[in-house]
Short mmCIF file of C-alpha atoms in Angstrom, two decimals:
data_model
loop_
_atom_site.label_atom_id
_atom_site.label_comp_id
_atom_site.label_asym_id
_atom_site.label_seq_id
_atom_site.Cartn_x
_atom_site.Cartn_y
_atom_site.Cartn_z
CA UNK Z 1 0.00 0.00 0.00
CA UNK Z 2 2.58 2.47 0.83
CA UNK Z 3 4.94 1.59 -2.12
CA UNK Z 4 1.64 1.90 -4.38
CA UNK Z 5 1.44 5.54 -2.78
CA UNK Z 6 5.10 6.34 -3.55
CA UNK Z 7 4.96 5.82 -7.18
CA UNK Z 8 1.71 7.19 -7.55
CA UNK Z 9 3.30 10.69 -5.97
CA UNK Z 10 6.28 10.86 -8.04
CA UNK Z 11 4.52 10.17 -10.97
CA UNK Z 12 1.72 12.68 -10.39
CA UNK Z 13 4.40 14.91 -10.13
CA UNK Z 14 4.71 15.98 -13.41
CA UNK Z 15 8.56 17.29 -13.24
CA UNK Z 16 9.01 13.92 -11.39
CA UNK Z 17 7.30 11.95 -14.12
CA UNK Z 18 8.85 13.35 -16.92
CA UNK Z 19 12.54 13.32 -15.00
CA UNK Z 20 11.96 9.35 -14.58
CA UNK Z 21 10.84 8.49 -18.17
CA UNK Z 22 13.58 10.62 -19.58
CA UNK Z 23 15.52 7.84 -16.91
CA UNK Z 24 13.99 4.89 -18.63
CA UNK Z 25 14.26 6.02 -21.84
CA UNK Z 26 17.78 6.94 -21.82
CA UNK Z 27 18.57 3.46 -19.63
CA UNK Z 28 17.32 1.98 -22.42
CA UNK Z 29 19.52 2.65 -25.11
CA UNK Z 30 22.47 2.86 -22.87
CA UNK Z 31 21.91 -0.91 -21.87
CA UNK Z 32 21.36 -1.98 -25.55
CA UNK Z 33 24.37 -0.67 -26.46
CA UNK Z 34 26.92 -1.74 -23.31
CA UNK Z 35 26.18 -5.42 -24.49
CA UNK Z 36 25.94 -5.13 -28.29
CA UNK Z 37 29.02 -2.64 -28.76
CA UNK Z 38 31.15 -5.29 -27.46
CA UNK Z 39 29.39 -8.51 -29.53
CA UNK Z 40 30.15 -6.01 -32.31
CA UNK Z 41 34.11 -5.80 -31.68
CA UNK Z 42 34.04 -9.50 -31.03
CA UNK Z 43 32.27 -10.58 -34.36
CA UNK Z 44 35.09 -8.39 -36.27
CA UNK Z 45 38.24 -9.14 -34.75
CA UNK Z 46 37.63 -12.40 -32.62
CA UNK Z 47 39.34 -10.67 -30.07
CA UNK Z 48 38.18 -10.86 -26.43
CA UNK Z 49 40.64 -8.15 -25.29
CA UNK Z 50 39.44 -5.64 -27.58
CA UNK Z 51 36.05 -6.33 -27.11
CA UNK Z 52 36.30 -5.68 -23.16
CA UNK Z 53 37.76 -2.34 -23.95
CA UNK Z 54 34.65 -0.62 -25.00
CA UNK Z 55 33.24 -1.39 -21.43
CA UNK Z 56 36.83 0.65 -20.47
CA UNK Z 57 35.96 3.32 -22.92
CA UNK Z 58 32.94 3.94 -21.70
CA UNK Z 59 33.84 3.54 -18.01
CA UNK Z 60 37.06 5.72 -17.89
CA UNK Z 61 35.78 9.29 -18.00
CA UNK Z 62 34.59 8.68 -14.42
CA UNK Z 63 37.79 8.76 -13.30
CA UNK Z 64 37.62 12.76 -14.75
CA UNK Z 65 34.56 12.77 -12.58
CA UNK Z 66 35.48 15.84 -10.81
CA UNK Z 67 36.83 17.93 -13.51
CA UNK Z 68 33.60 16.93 -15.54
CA UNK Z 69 30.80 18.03 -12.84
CA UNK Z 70 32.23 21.92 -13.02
CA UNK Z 71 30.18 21.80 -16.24
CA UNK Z 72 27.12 21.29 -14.72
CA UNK Z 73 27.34 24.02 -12.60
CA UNK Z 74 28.88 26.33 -14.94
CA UNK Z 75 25.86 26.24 -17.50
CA UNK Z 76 21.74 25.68 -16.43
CA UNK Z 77 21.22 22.28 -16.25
CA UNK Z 78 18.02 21.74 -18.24
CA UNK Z 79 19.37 23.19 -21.68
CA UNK Z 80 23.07 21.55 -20.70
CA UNK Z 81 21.25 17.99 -20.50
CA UNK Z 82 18.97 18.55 -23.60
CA UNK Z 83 22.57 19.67 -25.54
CA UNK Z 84 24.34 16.83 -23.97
CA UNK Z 85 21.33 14.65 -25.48
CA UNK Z 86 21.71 15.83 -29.09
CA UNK Z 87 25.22 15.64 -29.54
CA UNK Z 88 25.21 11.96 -28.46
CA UNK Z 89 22.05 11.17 -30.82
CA UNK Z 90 24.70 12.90 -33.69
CA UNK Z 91 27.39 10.91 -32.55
CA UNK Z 92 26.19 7.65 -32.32
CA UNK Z 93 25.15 7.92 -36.07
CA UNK Z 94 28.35 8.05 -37.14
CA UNK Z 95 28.83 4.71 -36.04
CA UNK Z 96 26.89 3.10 -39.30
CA UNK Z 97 30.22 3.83 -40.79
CA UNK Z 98 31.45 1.22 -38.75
CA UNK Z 99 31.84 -1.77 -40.99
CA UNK Z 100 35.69 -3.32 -40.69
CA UNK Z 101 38.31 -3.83 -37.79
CA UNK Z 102 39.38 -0.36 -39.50
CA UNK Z 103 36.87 1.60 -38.14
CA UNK Z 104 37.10 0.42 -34.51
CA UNK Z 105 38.80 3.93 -33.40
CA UNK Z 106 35.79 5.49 -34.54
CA UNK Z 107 33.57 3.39 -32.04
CA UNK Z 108 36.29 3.49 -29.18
CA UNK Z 109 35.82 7.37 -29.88
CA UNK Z 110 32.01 7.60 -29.79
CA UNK Z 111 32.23 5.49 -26.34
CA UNK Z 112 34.82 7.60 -24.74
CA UNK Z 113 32.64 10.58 -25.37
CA UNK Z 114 29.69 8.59 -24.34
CA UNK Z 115 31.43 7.61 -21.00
CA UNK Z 116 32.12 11.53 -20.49
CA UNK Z 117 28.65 13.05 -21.26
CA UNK Z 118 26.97 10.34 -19.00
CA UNK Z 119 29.15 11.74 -16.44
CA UNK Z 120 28.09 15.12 -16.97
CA UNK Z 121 24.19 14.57 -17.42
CA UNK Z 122 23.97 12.12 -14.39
CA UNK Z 123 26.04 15.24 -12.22
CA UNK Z 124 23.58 17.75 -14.28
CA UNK Z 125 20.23 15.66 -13.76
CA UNK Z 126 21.03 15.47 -9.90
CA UNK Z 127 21.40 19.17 -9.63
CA UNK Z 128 18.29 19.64 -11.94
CA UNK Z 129 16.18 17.13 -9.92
CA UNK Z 130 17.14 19.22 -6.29
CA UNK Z 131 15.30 22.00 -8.05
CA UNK Z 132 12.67 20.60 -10.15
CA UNK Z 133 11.22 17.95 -7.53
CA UNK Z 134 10.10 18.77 -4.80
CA UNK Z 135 12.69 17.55 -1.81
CA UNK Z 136 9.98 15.14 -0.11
CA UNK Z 137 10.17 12.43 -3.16
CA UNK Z 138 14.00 13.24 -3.79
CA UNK Z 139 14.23 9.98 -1.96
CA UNK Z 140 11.50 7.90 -3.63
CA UNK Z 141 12.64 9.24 -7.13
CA UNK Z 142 15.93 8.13 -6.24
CA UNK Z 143 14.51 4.81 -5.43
CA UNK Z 144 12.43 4.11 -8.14
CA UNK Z 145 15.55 5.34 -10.78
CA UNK Z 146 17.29 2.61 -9.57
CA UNK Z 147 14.06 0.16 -10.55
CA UNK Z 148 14.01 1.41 -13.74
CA UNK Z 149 17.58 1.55 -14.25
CA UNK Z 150 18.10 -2.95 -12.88
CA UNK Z 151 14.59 -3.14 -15.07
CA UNK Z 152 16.40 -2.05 -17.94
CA UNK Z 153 19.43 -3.74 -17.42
CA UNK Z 154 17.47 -6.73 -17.39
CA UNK Z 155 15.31 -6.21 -20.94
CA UNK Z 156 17.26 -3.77 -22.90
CA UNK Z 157 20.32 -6.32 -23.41
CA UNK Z 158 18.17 -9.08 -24.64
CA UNK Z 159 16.61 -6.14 -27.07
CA UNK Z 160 19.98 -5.21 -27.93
CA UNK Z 161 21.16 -8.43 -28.77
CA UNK Z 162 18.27 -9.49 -30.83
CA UNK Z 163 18.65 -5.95 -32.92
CA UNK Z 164 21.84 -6.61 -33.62
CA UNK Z 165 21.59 -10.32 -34.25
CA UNK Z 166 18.41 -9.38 -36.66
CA UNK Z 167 20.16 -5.72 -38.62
CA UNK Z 168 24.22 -5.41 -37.21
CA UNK Z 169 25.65 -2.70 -34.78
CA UNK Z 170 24.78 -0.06 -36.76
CA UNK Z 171 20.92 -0.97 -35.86
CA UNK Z 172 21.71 -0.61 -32.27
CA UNK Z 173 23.15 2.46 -32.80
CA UNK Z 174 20.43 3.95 -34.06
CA UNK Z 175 17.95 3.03 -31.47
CA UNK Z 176 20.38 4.45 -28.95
CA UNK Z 177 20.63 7.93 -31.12
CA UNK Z 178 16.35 7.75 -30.82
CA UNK Z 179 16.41 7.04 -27.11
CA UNK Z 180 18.54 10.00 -26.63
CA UNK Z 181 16.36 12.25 -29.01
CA UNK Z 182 12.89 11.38 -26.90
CA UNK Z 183 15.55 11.92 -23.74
CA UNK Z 184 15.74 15.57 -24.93
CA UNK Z 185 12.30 16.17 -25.88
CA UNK Z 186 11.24 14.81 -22.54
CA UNK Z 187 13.82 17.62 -20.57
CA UNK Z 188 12.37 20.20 -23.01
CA UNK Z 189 9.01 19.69 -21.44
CA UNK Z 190 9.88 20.26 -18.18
CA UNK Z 191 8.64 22.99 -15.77
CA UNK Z 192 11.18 24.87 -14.10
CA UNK Z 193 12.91 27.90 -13.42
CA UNK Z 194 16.76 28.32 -13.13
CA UNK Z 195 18.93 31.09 -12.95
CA UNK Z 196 22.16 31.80 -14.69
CA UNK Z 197 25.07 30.41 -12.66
CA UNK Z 198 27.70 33.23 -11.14
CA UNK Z 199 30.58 33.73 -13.30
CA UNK Z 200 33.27 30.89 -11.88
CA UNK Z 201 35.93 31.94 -9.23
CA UNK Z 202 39.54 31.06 -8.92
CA UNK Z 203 41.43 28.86 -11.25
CA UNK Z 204 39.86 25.13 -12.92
CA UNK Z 205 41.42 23.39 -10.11
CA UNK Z 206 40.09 25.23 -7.26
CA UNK Z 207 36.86 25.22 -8.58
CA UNK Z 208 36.94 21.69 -9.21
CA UNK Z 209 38.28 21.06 -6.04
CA UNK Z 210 35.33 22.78 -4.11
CA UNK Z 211 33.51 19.86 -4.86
CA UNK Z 212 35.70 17.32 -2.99
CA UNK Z 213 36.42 19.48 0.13
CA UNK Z 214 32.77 20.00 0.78
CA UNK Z 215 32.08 16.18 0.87
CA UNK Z 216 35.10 15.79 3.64
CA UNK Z 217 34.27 18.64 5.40
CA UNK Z 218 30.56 17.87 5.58
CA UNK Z 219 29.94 15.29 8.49
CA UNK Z 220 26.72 13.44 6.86
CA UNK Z 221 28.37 13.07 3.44
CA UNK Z 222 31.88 11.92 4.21
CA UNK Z 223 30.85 8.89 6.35
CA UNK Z 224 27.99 7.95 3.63
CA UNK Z 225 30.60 8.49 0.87
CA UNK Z 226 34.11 6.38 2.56
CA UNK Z 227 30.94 3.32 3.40
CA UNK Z 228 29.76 3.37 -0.17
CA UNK Z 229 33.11 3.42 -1.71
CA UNK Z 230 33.81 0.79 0.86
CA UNK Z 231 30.73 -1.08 0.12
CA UNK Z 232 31.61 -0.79 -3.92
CA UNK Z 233 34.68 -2.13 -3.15
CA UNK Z 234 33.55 -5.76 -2.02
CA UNK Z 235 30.78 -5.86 -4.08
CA UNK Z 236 33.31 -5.40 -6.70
CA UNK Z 237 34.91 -8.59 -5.21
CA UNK Z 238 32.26 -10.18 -5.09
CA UNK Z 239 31.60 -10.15 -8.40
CA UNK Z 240 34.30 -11.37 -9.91
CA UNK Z 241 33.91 -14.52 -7.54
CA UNK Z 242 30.18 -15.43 -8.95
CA UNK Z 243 31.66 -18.25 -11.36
CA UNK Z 244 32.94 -20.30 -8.44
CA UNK Z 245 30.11 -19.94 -6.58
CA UNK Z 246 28.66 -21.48 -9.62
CA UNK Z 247 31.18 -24.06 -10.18
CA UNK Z 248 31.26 -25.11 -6.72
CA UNK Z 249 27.09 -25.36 -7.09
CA UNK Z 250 27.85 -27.96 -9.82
CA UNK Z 251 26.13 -25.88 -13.20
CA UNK Z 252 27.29 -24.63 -16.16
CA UNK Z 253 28.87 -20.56 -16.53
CA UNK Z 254 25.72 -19.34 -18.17
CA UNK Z 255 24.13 -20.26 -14.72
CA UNK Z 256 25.85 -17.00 -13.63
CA UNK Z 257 22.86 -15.32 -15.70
CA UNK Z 258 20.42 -16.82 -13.51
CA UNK Z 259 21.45 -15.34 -10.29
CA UNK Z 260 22.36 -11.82 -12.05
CA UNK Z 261 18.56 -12.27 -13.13
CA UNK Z 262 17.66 -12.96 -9.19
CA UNK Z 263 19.69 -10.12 -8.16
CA UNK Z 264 18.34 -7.61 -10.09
CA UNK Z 265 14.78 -8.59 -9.19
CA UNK Z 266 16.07 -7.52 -5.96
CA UNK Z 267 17.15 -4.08 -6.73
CA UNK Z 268 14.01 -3.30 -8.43
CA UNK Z 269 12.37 -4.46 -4.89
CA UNK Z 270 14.38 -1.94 -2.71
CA UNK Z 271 14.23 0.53 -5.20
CA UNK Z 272 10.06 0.91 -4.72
CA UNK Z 273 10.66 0.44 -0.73
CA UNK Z 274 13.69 2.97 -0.54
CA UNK Z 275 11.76 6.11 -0.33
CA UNK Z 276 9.45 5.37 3.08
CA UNK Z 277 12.34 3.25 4.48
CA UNK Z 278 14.93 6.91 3.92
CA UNK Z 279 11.93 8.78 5.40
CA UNK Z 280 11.44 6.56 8.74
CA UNK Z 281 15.34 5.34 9.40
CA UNK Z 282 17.22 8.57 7.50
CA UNK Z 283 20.23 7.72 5.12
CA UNK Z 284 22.61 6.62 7.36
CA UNK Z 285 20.29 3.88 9.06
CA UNK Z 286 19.07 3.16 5.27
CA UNK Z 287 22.65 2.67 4.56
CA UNK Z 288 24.14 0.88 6.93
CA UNK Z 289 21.17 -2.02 7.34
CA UNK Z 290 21.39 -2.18 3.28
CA UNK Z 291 25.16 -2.83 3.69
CA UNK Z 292 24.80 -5.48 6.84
CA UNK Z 293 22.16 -7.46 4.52
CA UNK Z 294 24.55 -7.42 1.87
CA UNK Z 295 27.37 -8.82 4.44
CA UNK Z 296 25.41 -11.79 5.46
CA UNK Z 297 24.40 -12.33 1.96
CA UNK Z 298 28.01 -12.54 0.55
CA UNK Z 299 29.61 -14.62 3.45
CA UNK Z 300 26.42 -17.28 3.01
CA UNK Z 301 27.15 -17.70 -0.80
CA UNK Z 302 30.14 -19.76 0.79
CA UNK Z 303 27.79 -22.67 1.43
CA UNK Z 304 26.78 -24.24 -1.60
CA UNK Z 305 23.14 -24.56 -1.79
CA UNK Z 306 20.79 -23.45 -5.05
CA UNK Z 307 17.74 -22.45 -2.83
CA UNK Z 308 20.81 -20.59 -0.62
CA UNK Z 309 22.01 -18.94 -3.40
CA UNK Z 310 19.15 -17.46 -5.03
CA UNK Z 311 18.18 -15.95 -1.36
CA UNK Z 312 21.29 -15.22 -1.39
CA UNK Z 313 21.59 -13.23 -5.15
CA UNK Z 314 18.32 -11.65 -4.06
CA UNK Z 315 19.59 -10.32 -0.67
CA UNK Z 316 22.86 -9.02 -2.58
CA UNK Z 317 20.15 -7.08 -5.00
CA UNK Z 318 18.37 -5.59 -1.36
CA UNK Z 319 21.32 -4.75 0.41
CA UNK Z 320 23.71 -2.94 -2.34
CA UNK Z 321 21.55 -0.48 -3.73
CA UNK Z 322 20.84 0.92 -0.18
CA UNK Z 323 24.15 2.76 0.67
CA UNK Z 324 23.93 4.22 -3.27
CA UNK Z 325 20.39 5.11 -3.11
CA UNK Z 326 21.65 7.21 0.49
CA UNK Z 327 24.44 9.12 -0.57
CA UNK Z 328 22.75 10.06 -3.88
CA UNK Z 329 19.25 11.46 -1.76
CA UNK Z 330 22.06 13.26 1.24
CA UNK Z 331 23.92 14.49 -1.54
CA UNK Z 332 21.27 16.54 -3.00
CA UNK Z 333 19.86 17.79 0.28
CA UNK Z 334 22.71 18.74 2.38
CA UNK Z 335 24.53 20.63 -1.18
CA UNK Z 336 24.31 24.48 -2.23
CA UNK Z 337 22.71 24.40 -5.37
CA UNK Z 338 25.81 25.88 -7.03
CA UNK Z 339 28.16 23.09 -5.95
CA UNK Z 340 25.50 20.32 -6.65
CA UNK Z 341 27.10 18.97 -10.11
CA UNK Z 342 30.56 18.74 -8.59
CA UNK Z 343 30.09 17.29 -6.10
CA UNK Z 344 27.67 14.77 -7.27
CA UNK Z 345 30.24 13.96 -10.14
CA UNK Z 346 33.09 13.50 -6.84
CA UNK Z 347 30.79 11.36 -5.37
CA UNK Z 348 29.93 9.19 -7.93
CA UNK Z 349 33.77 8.82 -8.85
CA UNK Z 350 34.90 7.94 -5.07
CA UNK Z 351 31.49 5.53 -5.03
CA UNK Z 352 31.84 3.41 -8.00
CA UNK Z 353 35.59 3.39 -8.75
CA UNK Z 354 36.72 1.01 -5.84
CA UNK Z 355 34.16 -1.55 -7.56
CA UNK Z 356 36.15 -1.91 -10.91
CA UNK Z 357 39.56 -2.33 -8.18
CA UNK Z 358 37.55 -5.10 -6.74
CA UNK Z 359 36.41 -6.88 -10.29
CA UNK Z 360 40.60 -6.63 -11.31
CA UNK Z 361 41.64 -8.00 -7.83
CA UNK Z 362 38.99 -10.50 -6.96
CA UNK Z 363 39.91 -11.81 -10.83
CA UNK Z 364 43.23 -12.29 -9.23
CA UNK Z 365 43.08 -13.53 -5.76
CA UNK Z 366 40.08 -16.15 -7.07
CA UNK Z 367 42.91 -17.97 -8.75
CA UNK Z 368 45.02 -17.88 -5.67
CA UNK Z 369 42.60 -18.59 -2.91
CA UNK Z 370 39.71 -20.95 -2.26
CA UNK Z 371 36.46 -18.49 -2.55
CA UNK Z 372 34.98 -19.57 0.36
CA UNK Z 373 38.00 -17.96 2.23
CA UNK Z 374 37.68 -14.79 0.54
CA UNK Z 375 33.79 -15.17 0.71
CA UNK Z 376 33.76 -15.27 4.39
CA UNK Z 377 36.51 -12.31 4.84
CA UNK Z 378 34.30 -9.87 2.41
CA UNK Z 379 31.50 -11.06 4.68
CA UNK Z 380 33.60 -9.57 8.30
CA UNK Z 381 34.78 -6.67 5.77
CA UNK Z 382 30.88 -5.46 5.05
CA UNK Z 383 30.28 -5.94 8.41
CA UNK Z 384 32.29 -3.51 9.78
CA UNK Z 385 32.07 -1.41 7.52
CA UNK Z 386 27.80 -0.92 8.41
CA UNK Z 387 28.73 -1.63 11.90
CA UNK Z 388 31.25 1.61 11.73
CA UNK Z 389 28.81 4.01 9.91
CA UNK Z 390 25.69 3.10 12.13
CA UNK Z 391 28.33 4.13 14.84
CA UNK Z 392 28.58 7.52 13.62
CA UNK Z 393 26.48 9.92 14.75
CA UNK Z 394 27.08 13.43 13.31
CA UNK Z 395 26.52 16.48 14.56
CA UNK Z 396 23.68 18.38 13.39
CA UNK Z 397 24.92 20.83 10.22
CA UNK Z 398 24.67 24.16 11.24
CA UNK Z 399 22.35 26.18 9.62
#
């Protein structure tokens, strides 16, 4: 009943509305073409190497984070996202030219720039959303992005592959160039008012260091921010274990797609839950039980069990999104307006980096040690780290 009255209030909200099916639309696409651009590189070189470096390509402008979220609070956000929108539906026909190993820099290209304007328009739709949604469903918007965003992930690759299987790369292309061209008709519609950001201060380094200092200095971001990145971290582990777990369970690799499937179905469970459960425990409650499910999820996946395993994928789904879903909502209500794209864009960076770490070194320590071991010690790790940021109890931010 109450997660039936959360969507029904952000989608009555008509900025709200339009914000999240600019979110699905846009997901869309983006999850068509993760999976497809790298089938593509595969099918003309045979190379597996090559074809894991347009997942690199698209990932490694986060690492610019930073740098990149001064643009979203140098320019107003709405006409910034709905420009950001129509260069990448330009771009992304280019890519029809792509026929031959030859033209592989021009794809590597068009990712690159795809990785850095995603950084920019998720920094500029945070800052938009602070303004254009009213701050009660910040929370439940947040929530129900990440629903749409796991529901995508779940349908839009099985689209993508069957486009591309059916009319080539260049097909897939295309559908991502319209999903970004309804994407910017959807931010032209929307209602509100911004006013022309102050004329930047100091050099390009100060100002993009403005963004980081606030989130140390700020005593409910920092602790939500060092747990996530924390969090990211083992999950990142984690992940790279998932084929012994399903090895030691006795199936086949492609089993691995069965718990991903469970897993998701989980995040699109705490996404419609997240907005009540940030009103009645506050993020760093949210957080920290999200991250202590996740703990006892991990360390179980030790014991190999199938009906263990799928609780155990669906728990994983629960607990990760929690700690994300937190700093995201804090984020945009303890930030100045005109610091709200950097330091979202700082945040996300310090979140999500220490998960690709984990994926490189749990692809290396799986080889060294049994998984169980490192199962169990992941398990302790996520522990304390929910255990240490339930501990924390900040003082109140002055006014």
């Amino acid at each position: 009943m109450t997660t039936t009255w959360t969507v029904a209030r952000v989608v009555r909200d008509r900025n709200a509305g339009l914000c999240l099916t600019g979110v699905v639309v846009s997901g869309f696409g983006t999850s068509a073409l993760w999976l497809a651009s790298g089938v593509w590189v595969k099918d003309l070189t045979g190379s597996d190497g090559l074809a894991a470096l347009c997942l690199l390509a698209m990932w490694a402008p986060t690492l610019a984070g930073p740098l990149l979220g001064t643009l979203a609070d140098r320019f107003r956000r709405r006409p910034l996202l709905i420009a950001a929108s129509l260069l990448m539906a330009g771009l992304l026909l280019t890519l029809c030219a792509v026929g031959s190993p030859r033209g592989l820099w021009l794809l590597y290209a068009v990712l690159f720039v795809y990785g850095a304007a995603g950084v920019v328009h998720d920094a500029a739709e945070s800052a938009l959303l602070a303004t254009a949604v009213d701050r009660s469903l910040l929370g439940d918007f947040n929530g129900l992005r990440m629903t749409a965003n796991e529901g995508m992930k779940l349908l839009a690759p099985l689209a993508g592959a069957g486009l591309y299987a059916a009319y080539g790369g260049a097909a897939v292309a295309v559908l991502d160039s319209v999903t970004f061209l309804l994407a910017a008709v959807v931010y032209a519609f929307l209602r509100v008012r911004e006013d022309r950001p102050a004329p930047p201060k100091g050099s390009r380094r100060k100002q993009t260091a403005e963004g980081a200092r606030h989130l140390w200095a700020h005593p409910v971001l920092r602790p939500l921010v060092l747990a996530g990145g924390a969090t990211m971290l083992c999950a990142g582990l984690s992940g790279a274990l998932v084929h012994a777990v399903v090895d030691a369970l006795g199936h086949s690799p492609a089993y691995a797609g069965v718990l991903y499937a469970v897993q998701g179905a989980g995040s699109v469970a705490v996404g419609l839950l997240s907005g009540p459960a940030l009103r009645r425990l506050g993020a760093r409650r949210f957080a920290a039980y999200g991250i202590a499910l996740l703990a006892v999820a991990v360390a179980l996946r030790a014991v190999p069990d199938d009906p263990l395993a799928w609780g155990c994928s669906a728990a994983i789904g629960a607990g990760l999104p929690a700690v994300l879903i937190a700093t995201l909502t804090a984020v945009q209500h303890e930030t100045p307006g005109p610091l709200l794209g950097r330091v979202t864009a700082t945040a996300n960076t310090l979140v999500y980096t220490p998960n690709v770490l984990g994926l490189a070194a749990g692809a290396a320590l799986v080889e060294l040690l049994d998984h169980r071991l490192l199962l169990a010690a992941l398990g302790c790790a996520l522990t304390a780290t929910a255990a240490t940021l339930l501990a924390h109890r900040p003082n109140p931010t002055p006014a």
